[in-house]
Amino acid sequence: MARNIQSLERAAAMLRLLAGGERRLGLSDIASALGLAKGTAHGILRTLQAEGFVEQDAASGRYQLGAELLRLGNSYLDVHELRARALVWADDLARSSGEAVYLGVLHQQGVLIVHHVFRPDDSRQVLEVGAMQPLHSTALGKVLSAYDPVAHSEVVEVERKGFTARTVCDLTEFESILDLTRARGYAADVEETWEGVASVAAPIHDRHRMPVGAVGVTGAVERVCTKEGELRPELIAAVRDCARAVSRDLGASRF
């Protein structure tokens, strides 16, 4: 019988240790809990940190799980399953809002559109499944950047291009927008990506409360916004209800 690789077993045990109990642990705590020499534990931690599986707090020197694990965890949820769970709710949202509905996930430093429901009228429309949208200016992208640590790290690193006069490119200002997004549970894009177009989006979570996607509506500013230029409250409520419904179908609680 083939023998297990000891270093991999130790790395796995270290990840399980960091996943439970206290949020952050010091080198001595980790080494003691696993019965390892400090030098051995430090070498494993350094490797895991280099791969993004572990992060070290600069102030305290303590370790915690890294964003790369979130990326791997999200990939466990098949995009097709997410789309399948969202089909009925997205159709309902399009009918109730009268606008186009988009379902997006993080992909290659952008938002990949995995489902698109046409606006329920007779206008000519183009299916945008497979299209990519920017993280920093679209409502879908802001939601992912606000709730997904991997998306956040990528939007910080990527060039934030100005598409219109309203696009927020400054990092400090953008971080404030993400704080607001988390506080109110949705993101807005009013002519930040396309002139005359507005969007609102909300996050979708799985049973582990991990962000796995975002759903939103997009339409002409005069339909999506009020005369004062604010998003219509009923649209915001409808999008958030849709996101919660899909999250519940994925096993999430308290939505």
mmCIF file of C-alpha atoms in Angstrom:
data_model
loop_
_atom_site.group_PDB
_atom_site.id
_atom_site.type_symbol
_atom_site.label_atom_id
_atom_site.label_comp_id
_atom_site.label_asym_id
_atom_site.label_seq_id
_atom_site.Cartn_x
_atom_site.Cartn_y
_atom_site.Cartn_z
ATOM 1 C CA MET A 1 0.000 0.000 0.000
ATOM 2 C CA ALA A 2 1.278 3.470 -0.922
ATOM 3 C CA ARG A 3 2.215 5.622 2.060
ATOM 4 C CA ASN A 4 0.724 9.054 2.598
ATOM 5 C CA ILE A 5 2.976 12.071 2.116
ATOM 6 C CA GLN A 6 3.654 13.417 5.605
ATOM 7 C CA SER A 7 4.118 17.050 4.605
ATOM 8 C CA LEU A 8 0.742 17.105 2.867
ATOM 9 C CA GLU A 9 -0.918 15.514 5.891
ATOM 10 C CA ARG A 10 0.601 18.187 8.119
ATOM 11 C CA ALA A 11 -0.485 20.965 5.766
ATOM 12 C CA ALA A 12 -4.040 19.597 5.711
ATOM 13 C CA ALA A 13 -4.091 19.375 9.513
ATOM 14 C CA MET A 14 -2.855 22.953 9.703
ATOM 15 C CA LEU A 15 -5.652 24.192 7.435
ATOM 16 C CA ARG A 16 -8.265 22.344 9.502
ATOM 17 C CA LEU A 17 -6.829 23.875 12.663
ATOM 18 C CA LEU A 18 -7.042 27.387 11.210
ATOM 19 C CA ALA A 19 -10.581 26.714 10.001
ATOM 20 C CA GLY A 20 -11.862 26.053 13.512
ATOM 21 C CA GLY A 21 -11.593 27.729 16.890
ATOM 22 C CA GLU A 22 -9.966 31.158 16.961
ATOM 23 C CA ARG A 23 -9.840 33.181 13.795
ATOM 24 C CA ARG A 24 -6.072 33.731 13.974
ATOM 25 C CA LEU A 25 -3.350 31.618 15.552
ATOM 26 C CA GLY A 26 0.319 32.274 16.259
ATOM 27 C CA LEU A 27 3.194 30.046 15.168
ATOM 28 C CA SER A 28 3.680 28.634 18.690
ATOM 29 C CA ASP A 29 -0.031 27.824 18.995
ATOM 30 C CA ILE A 30 -0.058 25.995 15.669
ATOM 31 C CA ALA A 31 3.142 24.070 16.341
ATOM 32 C CA SER A 32 1.973 23.047 19.824
ATOM 33 C CA ALA A 33 -1.492 21.977 18.672
ATOM 34 C CA LEU A 34 -0.077 19.770 15.919
ATOM 35 C CA GLY A 35 2.939 18.479 17.833
ATOM 36 C CA LEU A 36 5.430 19.984 15.400
ATOM 37 C CA ALA A 37 8.737 21.753 15.824
ATOM 38 C CA LYS A 38 8.430 25.496 15.248
ATOM 39 C CA GLY A 39 10.820 25.332 12.313
ATOM 40 C CA THR A 40 8.745 22.613 10.637
ATOM 41 C CA ALA A 41 5.486 24.451 11.244
ATOM 42 C CA HIS A 42 6.944 27.707 9.954
ATOM 43 C CA GLY A 43 8.156 26.060 6.755
ATOM 44 C CA ILE A 44 4.698 24.639 6.014
ATOM 45 C CA LEU A 45 3.021 27.942 6.831
ATOM 46 C CA ARG A 46 5.421 29.809 4.578
ATOM 47 C CA THR A 47 4.590 27.478 1.679
ATOM 48 C CA LEU A 48 0.836 27.742 2.276
ATOM 49 C CA GLN A 49 1.177 31.509 2.472
ATOM 50 C CA ALA A 50 3.035 31.631 -0.832
ATOM 51 C CA GLU A 51 0.188 29.695 -2.458
ATOM 52 C CA GLY A 52 -2.473 31.970 -0.971
ATOM 53 C CA PHE A 53 -3.983 29.312 1.304
ATOM 54 C CA VAL A 54 -2.811 31.104 4.465
ATOM 55 C CA GLU A 55 -2.423 34.796 5.289
ATOM 56 C CA GLN A 56 -0.335 36.398 8.040
ATOM 57 C CA ASP A 57 -1.550 39.482 9.867
ATOM 58 C CA ALA A 58 1.193 42.098 9.580
ATOM 59 C CA ALA A 59 0.500 43.623 12.998
ATOM 60 C CA SER A 60 0.180 40.519 15.174
ATOM 61 C CA GLY A 61 2.107 37.966 13.110
ATOM 62 C CA ARG A 62 -0.771 35.515 13.522
ATOM 63 C CA TYR A 63 -2.031 33.289 10.730
ATOM 64 C CA GLN A 64 -5.479 32.781 9.221
ATOM 65 C CA LEU A 65 -6.980 31.081 6.181
ATOM 66 C CA GLY A 66 -6.278 32.823 2.865
ATOM 67 C CA ALA A 67 -8.476 33.944 -0.008
ATOM 68 C CA GLU A 68 -7.282 31.166 -2.338
ATOM 69 C CA LEU A 69 -9.254 28.656 -0.261
ATOM 70 C CA LEU A 70 -12.382 30.703 -0.931
ATOM 71 C CA ARG A 71 -11.662 30.530 -4.648
ATOM 72 C CA LEU A 72 -11.349 26.735 -4.480
ATOM 73 C CA GLY A 73 -14.460 26.469 -2.335
ATOM 74 C CA ASN A 74 -16.451 28.500 -4.810
ATOM 75 C CA SER A 75 -15.336 26.272 -7.674
ATOM 76 C CA TYR A 76 -16.893 23.318 -5.833
ATOM 77 C CA LEU A 77 -20.264 24.858 -6.573
ATOM 78 C CA ASP A 78 -20.784 24.182 -10.270
ATOM 79 C CA VAL A 79 -21.755 27.325 -12.162
ATOM 80 C CA HIS A 80 -24.432 25.263 -13.909
ATOM 81 C CA GLU A 81 -25.999 24.462 -10.543
ATOM 82 C CA LEU A 82 -26.037 28.155 -9.655
ATOM 83 C CA ARG A 83 -27.684 28.945 -12.972
ATOM 84 C CA ALA A 84 -30.207 26.123 -12.578
ATOM 85 C CA ARG A 85 -31.209 27.358 -9.123
ATOM 86 C CA ALA A 86 -31.597 30.902 -10.406
ATOM 87 C CA LEU A 87 -33.636 30.214 -13.571
ATOM 88 C CA VAL A 88 -37.147 30.513 -12.158
ATOM 89 C CA TRP A 89 -36.309 33.406 -9.833
ATOM 90 C CA ALA A 90 -34.545 35.332 -12.620
ATOM 91 C CA ASP A 91 -37.554 34.890 -14.908
ATOM 92 C CA ASP A 92 -39.854 36.139 -12.147
ATOM 93 C CA LEU A 93 -37.600 39.147 -11.554
ATOM 94 C CA ALA A 94 -37.634 40.060 -15.253
ATOM 95 C CA ARG A 95 -41.430 39.867 -15.335
ATOM 96 C CA SER A 96 -41.938 41.882 -12.151
ATOM 97 C CA SER A 97 -39.326 44.552 -12.952
ATOM 98 C CA GLY A 98 -39.864 44.782 -16.685
ATOM 99 C CA GLU A 99 -36.088 44.880 -17.124
ATOM 100 C CA ALA A 100 -33.289 42.559 -18.249
ATOM 101 C CA VAL A 101 -31.838 40.296 -15.564
ATOM 102 C CA TYR A 102 -28.208 39.167 -15.370
ATOM 103 C CA LEU A 103 -26.510 36.496 -13.250
ATOM 104 C CA GLY A 104 -22.758 36.937 -12.888
ATOM 105 C CA VAL A 105 -19.786 35.176 -11.281
ATOM 106 C CA LEU A 106 -16.149 36.110 -10.748
ATOM 107 C CA HIS A 107 -13.890 35.072 -13.625
ATOM 108 C CA GLN A 108 -10.436 36.296 -14.697
ATOM 109 C CA GLN A 109 -10.559 39.666 -12.911
ATOM 110 C CA GLY A 110 -14.044 40.405 -14.215
ATOM 111 C CA VAL A 111 -17.693 39.372 -14.091
ATOM 112 C CA LEU A 112 -18.724 36.481 -16.329
ATOM 113 C CA ILE A 113 -22.399 36.583 -17.323
ATOM 114 C CA VAL A 114 -23.722 33.027 -16.911
ATOM 115 C CA HIS A 115 -27.437 33.752 -17.352
ATOM 116 C CA HIS A 116 -29.373 36.536 -19.070
ATOM 117 C CA VAL A 117 -33.131 37.015 -19.155
ATOM 118 C CA PHE A 118 -34.349 39.441 -21.803
ATOM 119 C CA ARG A 119 -36.455 42.452 -20.925
ATOM 120 C CA PRO A 120 -40.062 41.251 -21.363
ATOM 121 C CA ASP A 121 -41.048 43.449 -24.305
ATOM 122 C CA ASP A 122 -40.806 43.247 -28.078
ATOM 123 C CA SER A 123 -37.542 45.180 -28.363
ATOM 124 C CA ARG A 124 -34.578 43.678 -30.174
ATOM 125 C CA GLN A 125 -32.024 42.358 -27.663
ATOM 126 C CA VAL A 126 -28.736 40.444 -27.820
ATOM 127 C CA LEU A 127 -28.020 37.458 -25.563
ATOM 128 C CA GLU A 128 -24.998 38.314 -23.403
ATOM 129 C CA VAL A 129 -24.273 34.938 -21.791
ATOM 130 C CA GLY A 130 -20.490 34.531 -21.848
ATOM 131 C CA ALA A 131 -19.844 38.273 -21.918
ATOM 132 C CA MET A 132 -17.453 39.857 -19.429
ATOM 133 C CA GLN A 133 -18.168 42.965 -17.360
ATOM 134 C CA PRO A 134 -15.729 45.021 -15.243
ATOM 135 C CA LEU A 135 -15.579 44.577 -11.485
ATOM 136 C CA HIS A 136 -15.177 48.210 -10.494
ATOM 137 C CA SER A 137 -17.997 49.937 -12.376
ATOM 138 C CA THR A 138 -20.898 47.503 -12.782
ATOM 139 C CA ALA A 139 -23.404 46.688 -10.049
ATOM 140 C CA LEU A 140 -22.639 42.977 -10.386
ATOM 141 C CA GLY A 141 -18.912 43.653 -10.107
ATOM 142 C CA LYS A 142 -19.244 45.875 -7.065
ATOM 143 C CA VAL A 143 -21.293 43.226 -5.276
ATOM 144 C CA LEU A 144 -18.668 40.567 -5.961
ATOM 145 C CA SER A 145 -15.869 42.942 -4.943
ATOM 146 C CA ALA A 146 -17.662 43.798 -1.703
ATOM 147 C CA TYR A 147 -18.456 40.266 -0.583
ATOM 148 C CA ASP A 148 -15.805 38.048 -2.182
ATOM 149 C CA PRO A 149 -12.231 38.524 -0.845
ATOM 150 C CA VAL A 150 -10.783 37.073 -4.042
ATOM 151 C CA ALA A 151 -12.731 39.521 -6.202
ATOM 152 C CA HIS A 152 -11.687 42.338 -3.895
ATOM 153 C CA SER A 153 -8.001 41.502 -4.182
ATOM 154 C CA GLU A 154 -8.304 41.321 -7.963
ATOM 155 C CA VAL A 155 -10.171 44.600 -8.389
ATOM 156 C CA VAL A 156 -7.494 46.319 -6.303
ATOM 157 C CA GLU A 157 -4.760 44.971 -8.569
ATOM 158 C CA VAL A 158 -6.481 45.513 -11.928
ATOM 159 C CA GLU A 159 -6.493 48.847 -13.751
ATOM 160 C CA ARG A 160 -9.769 50.621 -12.983
ATOM 161 C CA LYS A 161 -10.593 52.186 -16.323
ATOM 162 C CA GLY A 162 -12.914 55.169 -16.612
ATOM 163 C CA PHE A 163 -15.821 54.372 -18.950
ATOM 164 C CA THR A 164 -17.884 57.513 -18.309
ATOM 165 C CA ALA A 165 -17.533 60.705 -16.300
ATOM 166 C CA ARG A 166 -19.246 58.890 -13.400
ATOM 167 C CA THR A 167 -16.862 55.913 -13.196
ATOM 168 C CA VAL A 168 -15.093 55.702 -9.838
ATOM 169 C CA CYS A 169 -11.429 54.821 -10.383
ATOM 170 C CA ASP A 170 -9.823 56.151 -7.182
ATOM 171 C CA LEU A 171 -9.148 53.267 -4.796
ATOM 172 C CA THR A 172 -10.075 55.108 -1.600
ATOM 173 C CA GLU A 173 -13.385 56.269 -3.039
ATOM 174 C CA PHE A 174 -14.043 52.811 -4.456
ATOM 175 C CA GLU A 175 -13.429 51.193 -1.053
ATOM 176 C CA SER A 176 -16.017 53.570 0.424
ATOM 177 C CA ILE A 177 -18.505 52.366 -2.194
ATOM 178 C CA LEU A 178 -17.811 48.764 -1.211
ATOM 179 C CA ASP A 179 -18.396 49.628 2.457
ATOM 180 C CA LEU A 180 -21.738 51.164 1.483
ATOM 181 C CA THR A 181 -22.585 48.100 -0.607
ATOM 182 C CA ARG A 182 -22.023 45.782 2.341
ATOM 183 C CA ALA A 183 -23.978 48.072 4.677
ATOM 184 C CA ARG A 184 -27.092 48.210 2.519
ATOM 185 C CA GLY A 185 -26.878 44.789 0.843
ATOM 186 C CA TYR A 186 -26.870 45.881 -2.794
ATOM 187 C CA ALA A 187 -24.787 47.784 -5.336
ATOM 188 C CA ALA A 188 -25.702 50.415 -7.900
ATOM 189 C CA ASP A 189 -24.356 51.477 -11.291
ATOM 190 C CA VAL A 190 -25.953 54.650 -12.596
ATOM 191 C CA GLU A 191 -24.206 55.506 -15.880
ATOM 192 C CA GLU A 192 -20.822 54.407 -14.515
ATOM 193 C CA THR A 193 -20.272 51.810 -17.245
ATOM 194 C CA TRP A 194 -22.616 52.842 -20.065
ATOM 195 C CA GLU A 195 -24.218 56.235 -20.704
ATOM 196 C CA GLY A 196 -27.985 56.147 -20.170
ATOM 197 C CA VAL A 197 -27.921 52.738 -18.438
ATOM 198 C CA ALA A 198 -28.466 51.938 -14.752
ATOM 199 C CA SER A 199 -28.243 48.690 -12.779
ATOM 200 C CA VAL A 200 -28.812 47.313 -9.301
ATOM 201 C CA ALA A 201 -27.443 43.980 -8.037
ATOM 202 C CA ALA A 202 -27.354 41.883 -4.861
ATOM 203 C CA PRO A 203 -25.153 38.977 -3.668
ATOM 204 C CA ILE A 204 -25.969 35.264 -3.803
ATOM 205 C CA HIS A 205 -24.558 33.008 -1.045
ATOM 206 C CA ASP A 206 -24.296 29.242 -0.684
ATOM 207 C CA ARG A 207 -25.009 27.085 2.363
ATOM 208 C CA HIS A 208 -21.650 28.053 3.859
ATOM 209 C CA ARG A 209 -22.574 31.750 3.484
ATOM 210 C CA MET A 210 -19.889 32.060 0.828
ATOM 211 C CA PRO A 211 -20.546 34.561 -1.978
ATOM 212 C CA VAL A 212 -20.953 32.560 -5.194
ATOM 213 C CA GLY A 213 -22.435 35.112 -7.564
ATOM 214 C CA ALA A 214 -24.614 38.159 -8.007
ATOM 215 C CA VAL A 215 -27.940 38.869 -9.671
ATOM 216 C CA GLY A 216 -29.156 42.208 -10.963
ATOM 217 C CA VAL A 217 -31.411 44.146 -13.304
ATOM 218 C CA THR A 218 -30.238 46.561 -15.977
ATOM 219 C CA GLY A 219 -32.193 49.100 -17.979
ATOM 220 C CA ALA A 220 -32.510 52.668 -19.175
ATOM 221 C CA VAL A 221 -31.889 55.282 -16.490
ATOM 222 C CA GLU A 222 -35.343 56.795 -16.927
ATOM 223 C CA ARG A 223 -36.954 53.441 -16.084
ATOM 224 C CA VAL A 224 -34.586 52.156 -13.391
ATOM 225 C CA CYS A 225 -34.189 55.459 -11.561
ATOM 226 C CA THR A 226 -36.570 58.050 -10.169
ATOM 227 C CA LYS A 227 -36.765 61.624 -11.471
ATOM 228 C CA GLU A 228 -34.293 62.555 -8.721
ATOM 229 C CA GLY A 229 -31.750 60.094 -10.141
ATOM 230 C CA GLU A 230 -32.065 57.514 -7.339
ATOM 231 C CA LEU A 231 -32.682 53.824 -7.948
ATOM 232 C CA ARG A 232 -36.338 52.918 -7.682
ATOM 233 C CA PRO A 233 -36.904 51.379 -4.196
ATOM 234 C CA GLU A 234 -39.216 48.670 -5.557
ATOM 235 C CA LEU A 235 -36.479 47.517 -7.957
ATOM 236 C CA ILE A 236 -33.945 47.336 -5.146
ATOM 237 C CA ALA A 237 -36.369 45.279 -3.048
ATOM 238 C CA ALA A 238 -37.148 42.943 -5.960
ATOM 239 C CA VAL A 239 -33.470 42.298 -6.721
ATOM 240 C CA ARG A 240 -32.656 41.635 -3.073
ATOM 241 C CA ASP A 241 -35.638 39.272 -2.762
ATOM 242 C CA CYS A 242 -34.449 37.382 -5.844
ATOM 243 C CA ALA A 243 -30.899 37.060 -4.459
ATOM 244 C CA ARG A 244 -32.233 35.793 -1.134
ATOM 245 C CA ALA A 245 -34.490 33.270 -2.871
ATOM 246 C CA VAL A 246 -31.615 31.836 -4.939
ATOM 247 C CA SER A 247 -29.414 31.765 -1.816
ATOM 248 C CA ARG A 248 -32.071 29.806 0.061
ATOM 249 C CA ASP A 249 -32.306 27.314 -2.816
ATOM 250 C CA LEU A 250 -28.548 26.853 -2.509
ATOM 251 C CA GLY A 251 -28.950 26.018 1.177
ATOM 252 C CA ALA A 252 -28.109 29.375 2.709
ATOM 253 C CA SER A 253 -29.885 30.275 5.937
ATOM 254 C CA ARG A 254 -30.967 33.640 7.364
ATOM 255 C CA PHE A 255 -31.747 35.133 3.959
#
